[in-house]
Short mmCIF file of C-alpha atoms in Angstrom, two decimals:
data_model
loop_
_atom_site.label_atom_id
_atom_site.label_comp_id
_atom_site.label_asym_id
_atom_site.label_seq_id
_atom_site.Cartn_x
_atom_site.Cartn_y
_atom_site.Cartn_z
CA UNK A 1300 -0.15 -0.26 0.55
CA UNK A 1301 2.71 2.30 1.07
CA UNK A 1302 4.19 1.86 -2.77
CA UNK A 1303 0.77 2.46 -4.38
CA UNK A 1304 0.76 6.07 -2.21
CA UNK A 1305 4.22 6.64 -3.13
CA UNK A 1306 3.36 6.65 -7.46
CA UNK A 1307 -0.14 8.21 -6.48
CA UNK A 1308 1.48 11.73 -4.89
CA UNK A 1309 4.00 10.85 -8.31
CA UNK A 1310 1.31 11.02 -10.29
CA UNK A 1311 -1.11 13.58 -9.13
CA UNK A 1312 1.87 15.82 -10.01
CA UNK A 1313 2.08 15.53 -13.17
CA UNK A 1314 -0.73 15.77 -16.22
CA UNK A 1315 0.43 11.61 -17.46
CA UNK A 1316 -3.00 10.37 -17.43
CA UNK A 1317 -3.88 7.56 -15.20
CA UNK A 1318 -4.82 3.89 -14.50
CA UNK A 1319 -5.92 2.17 -11.22
CA UNK A 1320 -6.10 -1.04 -11.52
CA UNK A 1321 -6.96 -4.03 -8.47
CA UNK A 1322 -10.23 -6.10 -7.46
CA UNK A 1323 -14.06 -4.63 -6.59
CA UNK A 1324 -13.75 -3.11 -3.05
CA UNK A 1325 -10.35 -2.10 -2.77
CA UNK A 1326 -11.04 1.77 -2.98
CA UNK A 1327 -9.79 2.41 -6.55
CA UNK A 1328 -12.38 5.54 -6.45
CA UNK A 1329 -11.00 7.06 -3.72
CA UNK A 1330 -7.45 6.07 -5.03
CA UNK A 1331 -8.77 8.46 -8.13
CA UNK A 1332 -10.18 11.37 -5.75
CA UNK A 1333 -6.61 11.41 -3.71
CA UNK A 1334 -4.42 11.77 -6.86
CA UNK A 1335 -6.87 14.98 -7.85
CA UNK A 1336 -7.30 16.50 -3.79
CA UNK A 1337 -2.77 16.56 -5.06
CA UNK A 1338 -3.26 17.91 -8.07
CA UNK A 1339 -3.59 21.51 -9.38
CA UNK A 1340 -6.55 20.57 -10.52
CA UNK A 1341 -7.90 20.02 -7.59
CA UNK A 1342 -10.01 23.07 -6.98
CA UNK A 1343 -11.50 22.29 -10.16
CA UNK A 1344 -13.70 19.70 -11.26
CA UNK A 1345 -13.30 15.59 -10.41
CA UNK A 1346 -16.80 13.98 -12.55
CA UNK A 1347 -16.89 10.82 -11.71
CA UNK A 1348 -19.07 7.90 -14.03
CA UNK A 1349 -19.64 3.89 -14.19
CA UNK A 1350 -19.18 3.47 -17.63
CA UNK A 1351 -20.68 -0.04 -16.45
CA UNK A 1352 -23.67 1.39 -15.27
CA UNK A 1353 -24.68 2.88 -18.41
CA UNK A 1354 -26.84 2.34 -20.70
CA UNK A 1355 -24.97 1.44 -24.11
CA UNK A 1356 -27.24 3.89 -25.90
CA UNK A 1357 -26.55 6.95 -24.16
CA UNK A 1358 -23.10 6.90 -23.42
CA UNK A 1359 -21.72 8.53 -25.58
CA UNK A 1360 -24.14 11.82 -24.85
CA UNK A 1361 -23.14 10.89 -21.56
CA UNK A 1362 -18.82 11.25 -22.37
CA UNK A 1363 -19.81 14.05 -24.60
CA UNK A 1364 -23.10 15.73 -24.71
CA UNK A 1365 -25.56 15.83 -27.66
CA UNK A 1366 -26.77 19.02 -29.59
CA UNK A 1367 -30.95 19.71 -29.53
CA UNK A 1368 -32.28 17.17 -31.47
CA UNK A 1369 -30.15 14.48 -32.24
CA UNK A 1370 -31.92 11.96 -30.67
CA UNK A 1371 -35.79 11.96 -29.57
CA UNK A 1372 -36.21 13.87 -26.32
CA UNK A 1373 -33.17 15.80 -26.70
CA UNK A 1374 -34.98 18.93 -26.17
CA UNK A 1375 -32.04 21.12 -25.55
CA UNK A 1376 -28.14 20.82 -25.93
CA UNK A 1377 -26.97 19.14 -23.18
CA UNK A 1378 -23.01 18.91 -22.28
CA UNK A 1379 -21.11 15.91 -21.76
CA UNK A 1380 -19.07 15.63 -18.82
CA UNK A 1381 -15.54 16.12 -20.81
CA UNK A 1382 -17.12 19.15 -20.46
CA UNK A 1383 -18.09 19.48 -17.79
CA UNK A 1384 -14.76 18.73 -16.49
CA UNK A 1385 -12.83 20.83 -18.31
CA UNK A 1386 -10.00 22.19 -16.52
CA UNK A 1387 -10.88 19.52 -13.98
CA UNK A 1388 -10.52 15.66 -13.86
CA UNK A 1389 -13.38 13.50 -15.47
CA UNK A 1390 -12.54 9.71 -13.31
CA UNK A 1391 -14.06 7.38 -15.65
CA UNK A 1392 -14.77 3.88 -13.59
CA UNK A 1393 -14.93 0.52 -14.30
CA UNK A 1394 -13.63 1.44 -18.27
CA UNK A 1395 -13.16 -2.06 -19.55
CA UNK A 1396 -17.32 -1.52 -20.06
CA UNK A 1397 -17.11 1.39 -22.54
CA UNK A 1398 -18.48 0.62 -26.05
CA UNK A 1399 -15.60 -0.59 -29.34
CA UNK A 1400 -17.34 2.53 -30.78
CA UNK A 1401 -17.15 4.80 -27.67
CA UNK A 1402 -13.57 4.36 -26.99
CA UNK A 1403 -12.97 5.68 -30.51
CA UNK A 1404 -14.48 8.85 -29.16
CA UNK A 1405 -12.11 8.87 -26.82
CA UNK A 1406 -8.66 7.82 -27.65
CA UNK A 1407 -9.63 10.96 -29.82
CA UNK A 1408 -10.71 13.43 -26.73
CA UNK A 1409 -7.05 11.86 -24.91
CA UNK A 1410 -4.55 12.34 -28.20
CA UNK A 1411 -6.45 15.81 -29.51
CA UNK A 1412 -8.31 17.58 -26.36
CA UNK A 1413 -11.20 18.17 -28.45
CA UNK A 1414 -15.30 16.29 -28.45
CA UNK A 1415 -17.79 16.18 -30.21
CA UNK A 1416 -21.92 16.48 -29.24
CA UNK A 1417 -23.57 13.87 -30.31
CA UNK A 1418 -25.91 16.19 -33.58
CA UNK A 1419 -22.99 18.46 -33.51
CA UNK A 1420 -20.23 18.49 -36.19
CA UNK A 1421 -17.83 21.35 -34.63
CA UNK A 1422 -15.36 20.35 -32.33
CA UNK A 1423 -15.03 21.47 -28.69
CA UNK A 1424 -12.27 21.63 -27.55
CA UNK A 1425 -11.47 20.02 -23.54
CA UNK A 1426 -8.57 19.94 -20.99
CA UNK A 1427 -9.24 17.34 -19.28
CA UNK A 1428 -7.52 15.01 -16.96
CA UNK A 1429 -8.61 11.23 -17.06
CA UNK A 1430 -7.80 8.95 -14.62
CA UNK A 1431 -9.80 5.70 -15.38
CA UNK A 1432 -10.56 2.49 -13.33
CA UNK A 1433 -11.88 -1.54 -14.57
CA UNK A 1434 -10.97 -5.02 -11.74
CA UNK A 1435 -10.41 -6.58 -15.12
CA UNK A 1436 -7.83 -7.79 -16.70
CA UNK A 1437 -7.30 -5.34 -20.02
CA UNK A 1438 -4.42 -6.09 -21.76
CA UNK A 1439 -6.56 -9.56 -21.86
CA UNK A 1440 -9.28 -7.48 -23.05
CA UNK A 1441 -6.92 -6.35 -25.40
CA UNK A 1442 -5.95 -9.90 -27.44
CA UNK A 1443 -9.68 -10.97 -26.86
CA UNK A 1444 -10.76 -7.31 -28.83
CA UNK A 1445 -13.44 -5.98 -26.39
CA UNK A 1446 -10.58 -3.18 -25.84
CA UNK A 1447 -8.13 -0.60 -28.49
CA UNK A 1448 -4.51 -1.45 -27.75
CA UNK A 1449 -3.55 2.52 -28.45
CA UNK A 1450 -6.44 3.32 -25.89
CA UNK A 1451 -4.68 0.72 -23.13
CA UNK A 1452 -1.48 2.17 -23.70
CA UNK A 1453 -2.46 6.24 -23.48
CA UNK A 1454 -3.95 5.57 -20.52
CA UNK A 1455 -1.81 2.94 -18.89
CA UNK A 1456 1.17 5.86 -18.07
CA UNK A 1457 0.28 6.45 -14.28
CA UNK A 1458 -0.32 2.70 -13.39
CA UNK A 1459 -1.26 1.93 -9.93
CA UNK A 1460 -1.80 -1.47 -8.80
CA UNK A 1461 -4.13 -1.11 -5.96
CA UNK A 1462 -3.59 -4.57 -3.33
CA UNK A 1463 -6.47 -6.62 -2.22
CA UNK A 1464 -6.85 -7.55 1.76
CA UNK A 1465 -5.70 -10.51 1.49
CA UNK A 1466 -1.99 -9.24 0.30
CA UNK A 1467 -2.20 -6.38 3.19
CA UNK A 1468 -3.57 -8.62 6.30
CA UNK A 1469 -0.94 -6.93 8.34
CA UNK A 1470 -3.36 -3.26 7.88
CA UNK A 1471 -6.95 -5.25 8.47
CA UNK A 1472 -6.77 -4.35 12.06
CA UNK A 1473 -6.19 -0.65 12.21
CA UNK A 1474 -9.49 -0.83 8.89
CA UNK A 1475 -11.30 -1.92 11.14
CA UNK A 1476 -10.70 0.16 13.90
CA UNK A 1477 -10.93 3.00 11.61
CA UNK A 1478 -14.00 1.60 10.48
CA UNK A 1479 -15.21 0.79 13.32
CA UNK A 1480 -14.92 4.57 14.65
CA UNK A 1481 -16.83 5.79 11.65
CA UNK A 1482 -19.57 2.92 12.72
CA UNK A 1483 -19.48 4.51 16.01
CA UNK A 1484 -20.19 7.83 14.48
CA UNK A 1485 -22.79 7.90 12.16
CA UNK A 1486 -25.03 6.29 14.95
CA UNK A 1487 -24.01 8.33 17.72
CA UNK A 1488 -26.73 10.45 15.73
CA UNK A 1489 -29.24 8.38 17.09
CA UNK A 1490 -30.26 8.37 20.60
CA UNK A 1491 -30.85 5.25 21.02
CA UNK A 1492 -27.21 4.12 19.63
CA UNK A 1493 -24.82 2.85 22.03
CA UNK A 1494 -21.07 2.78 21.45
CA UNK A 1495 -19.48 -0.60 20.55
CA UNK A 1496 -16.02 -1.75 21.45
CA UNK A 1497 -14.41 -4.89 19.44
CA UNK A 1498 -13.14 -7.41 20.66
CA UNK A 1499 -9.24 -9.08 20.50
CA UNK A 1500 -10.60 -11.86 19.56
CA UNK A 1501 -13.70 -10.82 16.55
CA UNK A 1502 -10.35 -9.07 15.02
CA UNK A 1503 -8.27 -12.01 14.66
CA UNK A 1504 -10.45 -13.94 12.97
CA UNK A 1505 -11.53 -11.21 10.60
CA UNK A 1506 -8.08 -12.09 9.92
CA UNK A 1507 -8.79 -15.11 8.80
CA UNK A 1508 -11.28 -14.52 6.15
CA UNK A 1509 -10.64 -14.05 2.57
CA UNK A 1510 -12.72 -10.78 1.51
CA UNK A 1511 -13.45 -10.92 -1.60
CA UNK A 1512 -14.60 -8.08 -1.42
CA UNK A 1513 -12.23 -6.56 0.39
CA UNK A 1514 -13.39 -3.03 2.11
CA UNK A 1515 -16.00 -2.92 1.04
CA UNK A 1516 -17.19 -6.31 1.62
CA UNK A 1517 -15.51 -5.63 5.62
CA UNK A 1518 -17.54 -2.29 5.95
CA UNK A 1519 -20.59 -3.91 5.11
CA UNK A 1520 -20.42 -6.25 7.44
CA UNK A 1521 -19.59 -4.96 10.25
CA UNK A 1522 -21.89 -2.77 10.29
CA UNK A 1523 -24.38 -5.65 10.20
CA UNK A 1524 -22.59 -6.67 13.29
CA UNK A 1525 -22.63 -3.72 14.58
CA UNK A 1526 -26.25 -3.35 14.19
CA UNK A 1527 -27.84 -7.09 15.13
CA UNK A 1528 -25.61 -6.83 18.10
CA UNK A 1529 -27.60 -6.73 21.61
CA UNK A 1530 -24.01 -6.86 23.63
CA UNK A 1531 -21.34 -3.47 23.95
CA UNK A 1532 -18.21 -5.65 22.61
CA UNK A 1533 -18.69 -7.47 18.72
CA UNK A 1534 -16.95 -10.80 19.48
CA UNK A 1535 -16.26 -13.26 16.69
CA UNK A 1536 -19.79 -14.61 16.89
CA UNK A 1537 -21.16 -11.56 15.40
CA UNK A 1538 -18.52 -11.52 13.04
CA UNK A 1539 -19.46 -15.04 12.05
CA UNK A 1540 -23.31 -13.94 12.55
CA UNK A 1541 -22.90 -10.92 10.06
CA UNK A 1542 -20.98 -12.65 7.43
CA UNK A 1543 -22.71 -13.36 4.06
CA UNK A 1544 -22.79 -16.89 2.14
CA UNK A 1545 -22.25 -16.25 -1.31
CA UNK A 1546 -22.44 -19.39 -3.46
CA UNK A 1547 -19.23 -20.08 -5.29
CA UNK A 1548 -19.83 -21.23 -8.91
CA UNK A 1549 -16.90 -24.24 -10.08
CA UNK A 1550 -14.77 -23.20 -12.78
CA UNK A 1551 -16.44 -24.27 -16.31
CA UNK A 1552 -13.08 -23.96 -17.57
CA UNK A 1553 -12.73 -26.01 -20.61
CA UNK A 1554 -10.25 -28.76 -20.76
CA UNK A 1555 -8.84 -30.57 -23.64
CA UNK A 1556 -5.88 -32.35 -24.14
CA UNK A 1557 -4.16 -34.17 -27.52
CA UNK A 1558 -3.48 -37.83 -28.13
CA UNK A 1559 0.13 -37.71 -26.76
CA UNK A 1560 -0.22 -35.77 -23.43
CA UNK A 1561 -0.32 -37.20 -20.28
CA UNK A 1562 -1.36 -36.14 -17.03
CA UNK A 1563 -1.12 -36.88 -13.04
CA UNK A 1564 -4.79 -36.48 -12.63
CA UNK A 1565 -4.46 -38.64 -8.89
CA UNK A 1566 -1.92 -35.59 -7.86
CA UNK A 1567 -4.05 -33.07 -9.83
CA UNK A 1568 -6.73 -33.94 -7.33
CA UNK A 1569 -5.01 -33.52 -4.62
CA UNK A 1570 -3.49 -30.41 -5.26
CA UNK A 1571 -6.73 -29.43 -5.64
CA UNK A 1572 -8.30 -31.43 -2.42
CA UNK A 1573 -4.51 -29.60 -0.34
CA UNK A 1574 -5.89 -26.08 -0.87
CA UNK A 1575 -9.02 -25.79 -0.44
CA UNK A 1576 -8.35 -27.64 2.87
CA UNK A 1577 -5.65 -25.25 3.79
CA UNK A 1578 -8.59 -22.15 2.82
CA UNK A 1579 -11.01 -23.69 5.18
CA UNK A 1580 -8.74 -24.52 7.95
CA UNK A 1581 -7.79 -21.19 8.16
CA UNK A 1582 -10.72 -19.11 7.61
CA UNK A 1583 -12.73 -21.14 10.83
CA UNK A 1584 -9.60 -21.14 12.77
CA UNK A 1585 -8.12 -23.91 12.91
CA UNK A 1586 -11.34 -25.32 14.60
CA UNK A 1587 -11.80 -28.42 12.38
CA UNK A 1588 -15.45 -28.28 12.99
CA UNK A 1589 -16.62 -25.75 11.38
CA UNK A 1590 -13.95 -26.68 8.68
CA UNK A 1591 -15.69 -29.96 8.20
CA UNK A 1592 -18.95 -28.44 7.75
CA UNK A 1593 -17.29 -25.64 5.10
CA UNK A 1594 -15.94 -29.00 2.72
CA UNK A 1595 -18.79 -30.70 2.82
CA UNK A 1596 -17.26 -33.53 4.36
CA UNK A 1597 -19.27 -35.68 6.01
CA UNK A 1598 -17.62 -36.20 10.04
CA UNK A 1599 -15.16 -34.69 11.43
CA UNK A 1600 -12.74 -38.05 10.96
CA UNK A 1601 -13.07 -37.59 7.74
CA UNK A 1602 -11.27 -34.18 7.86
CA UNK A 1603 -8.72 -35.32 10.06
CA UNK A 1604 -8.36 -38.79 7.65
CA UNK A 1605 -8.46 -36.07 4.81
CA UNK A 1606 -4.93 -34.50 6.37
CA UNK A 1607 -3.12 -37.51 6.77
CA UNK A 1608 -3.54 -38.69 3.02
CA UNK A 1609 -2.85 -34.98 2.38
CA UNK A 1610 0.50 -34.49 4.63
CA UNK A 1611 -1.59 -31.53 5.68
CA UNK A 1612 -0.16 -30.64 9.38
CA UNK A 1613 -1.29 -27.55 11.91
CA UNK A 1614 -0.84 -27.77 15.76
CA UNK A 1615 -4.17 -27.54 16.55
#
C-alpha cells in the first residue's frame, strides 16, 4: 500500500493519464479522488462516471454531450462530462465496460483534447485529466479484441495497483478500528444508539477470512455486526453471523488434451483438495468441526483422514 501511495503522489503532480487496477472494493475511487486532490487541478471539478452502469445507447451522450434534436427526447443542448470536467479531472470507473465505438471517441479526446457532441459537426476543445479504473485484465481484453490497444497504452501511463486485503493482512486491524470508529460516529446521531467496541478475538477472526469483496465487504459486514449485536463488545460470533454466504460456482474451464498428452490426475486432484482443506482450516481458525462443514465432508474423522493423506499438519 505504501508503494501504491508513493506512486500516486508522483502521479498527482503530473498531468499523465492514470490507470488504477485492483479487485472490487479495494478503494480505486478513493485513490482517484486523492490523486485529484493532490494535483494542480484540485480547485477544479472532479467528475465521476461508472462506465459499467451506463446503457450503451446513452454512454456517448453522457460522456461527450448532444445537440438539441440529436435523438428523440433531446429537447436542448447538453454538455457531456468532458465539458463539465474542463480544467479538472474525469474519473472513468470500470473503463473496460466501454463499447468499442465510444473507445474511439475517448482516444480522440485524449490525443487531440477535443470532443464532438452527438448530432453536432463542430468539435469543442477541452482540457481534462483522465483517471481510469478497472477490476478487469485490460491486456486480456485487448487480446480478445474487446478493448482498443491504442487506447490501453494511452491510458496506461501512470499505473497504480491497489492491493487486495489478502495482500495487506497486517493492515486489517487498523482498518477495522477506523471503520468501527466511523460506524460509531454515524450511529451517535441516533439517541438510542450505544457505542460499541470490537474484541481482539473478533479482529483475529476477521484476519483469517478471505474477503473477496475487500474493504467494501468488510465495511458492510461490520455494519451488520454493530447493528444486530445487543452487546457493548462485538465478538467473533457477531462477525461470523454477519457474513454473507455467497454460493461460489465452480469454474467451468473446458479441458482439452492431445493424443500424446500425459497427466497425473491423482496428483492434480490431491493438490486441489489440499489447497481447499488448508483454506478451510485457516478460515475456521483451525476449528476442524467448522472446516468439515465448510468442505461438505461427512464428519470430523473424514477431515482428519484427509489431512493425514494429504500431509497437512497443524498446531491444533
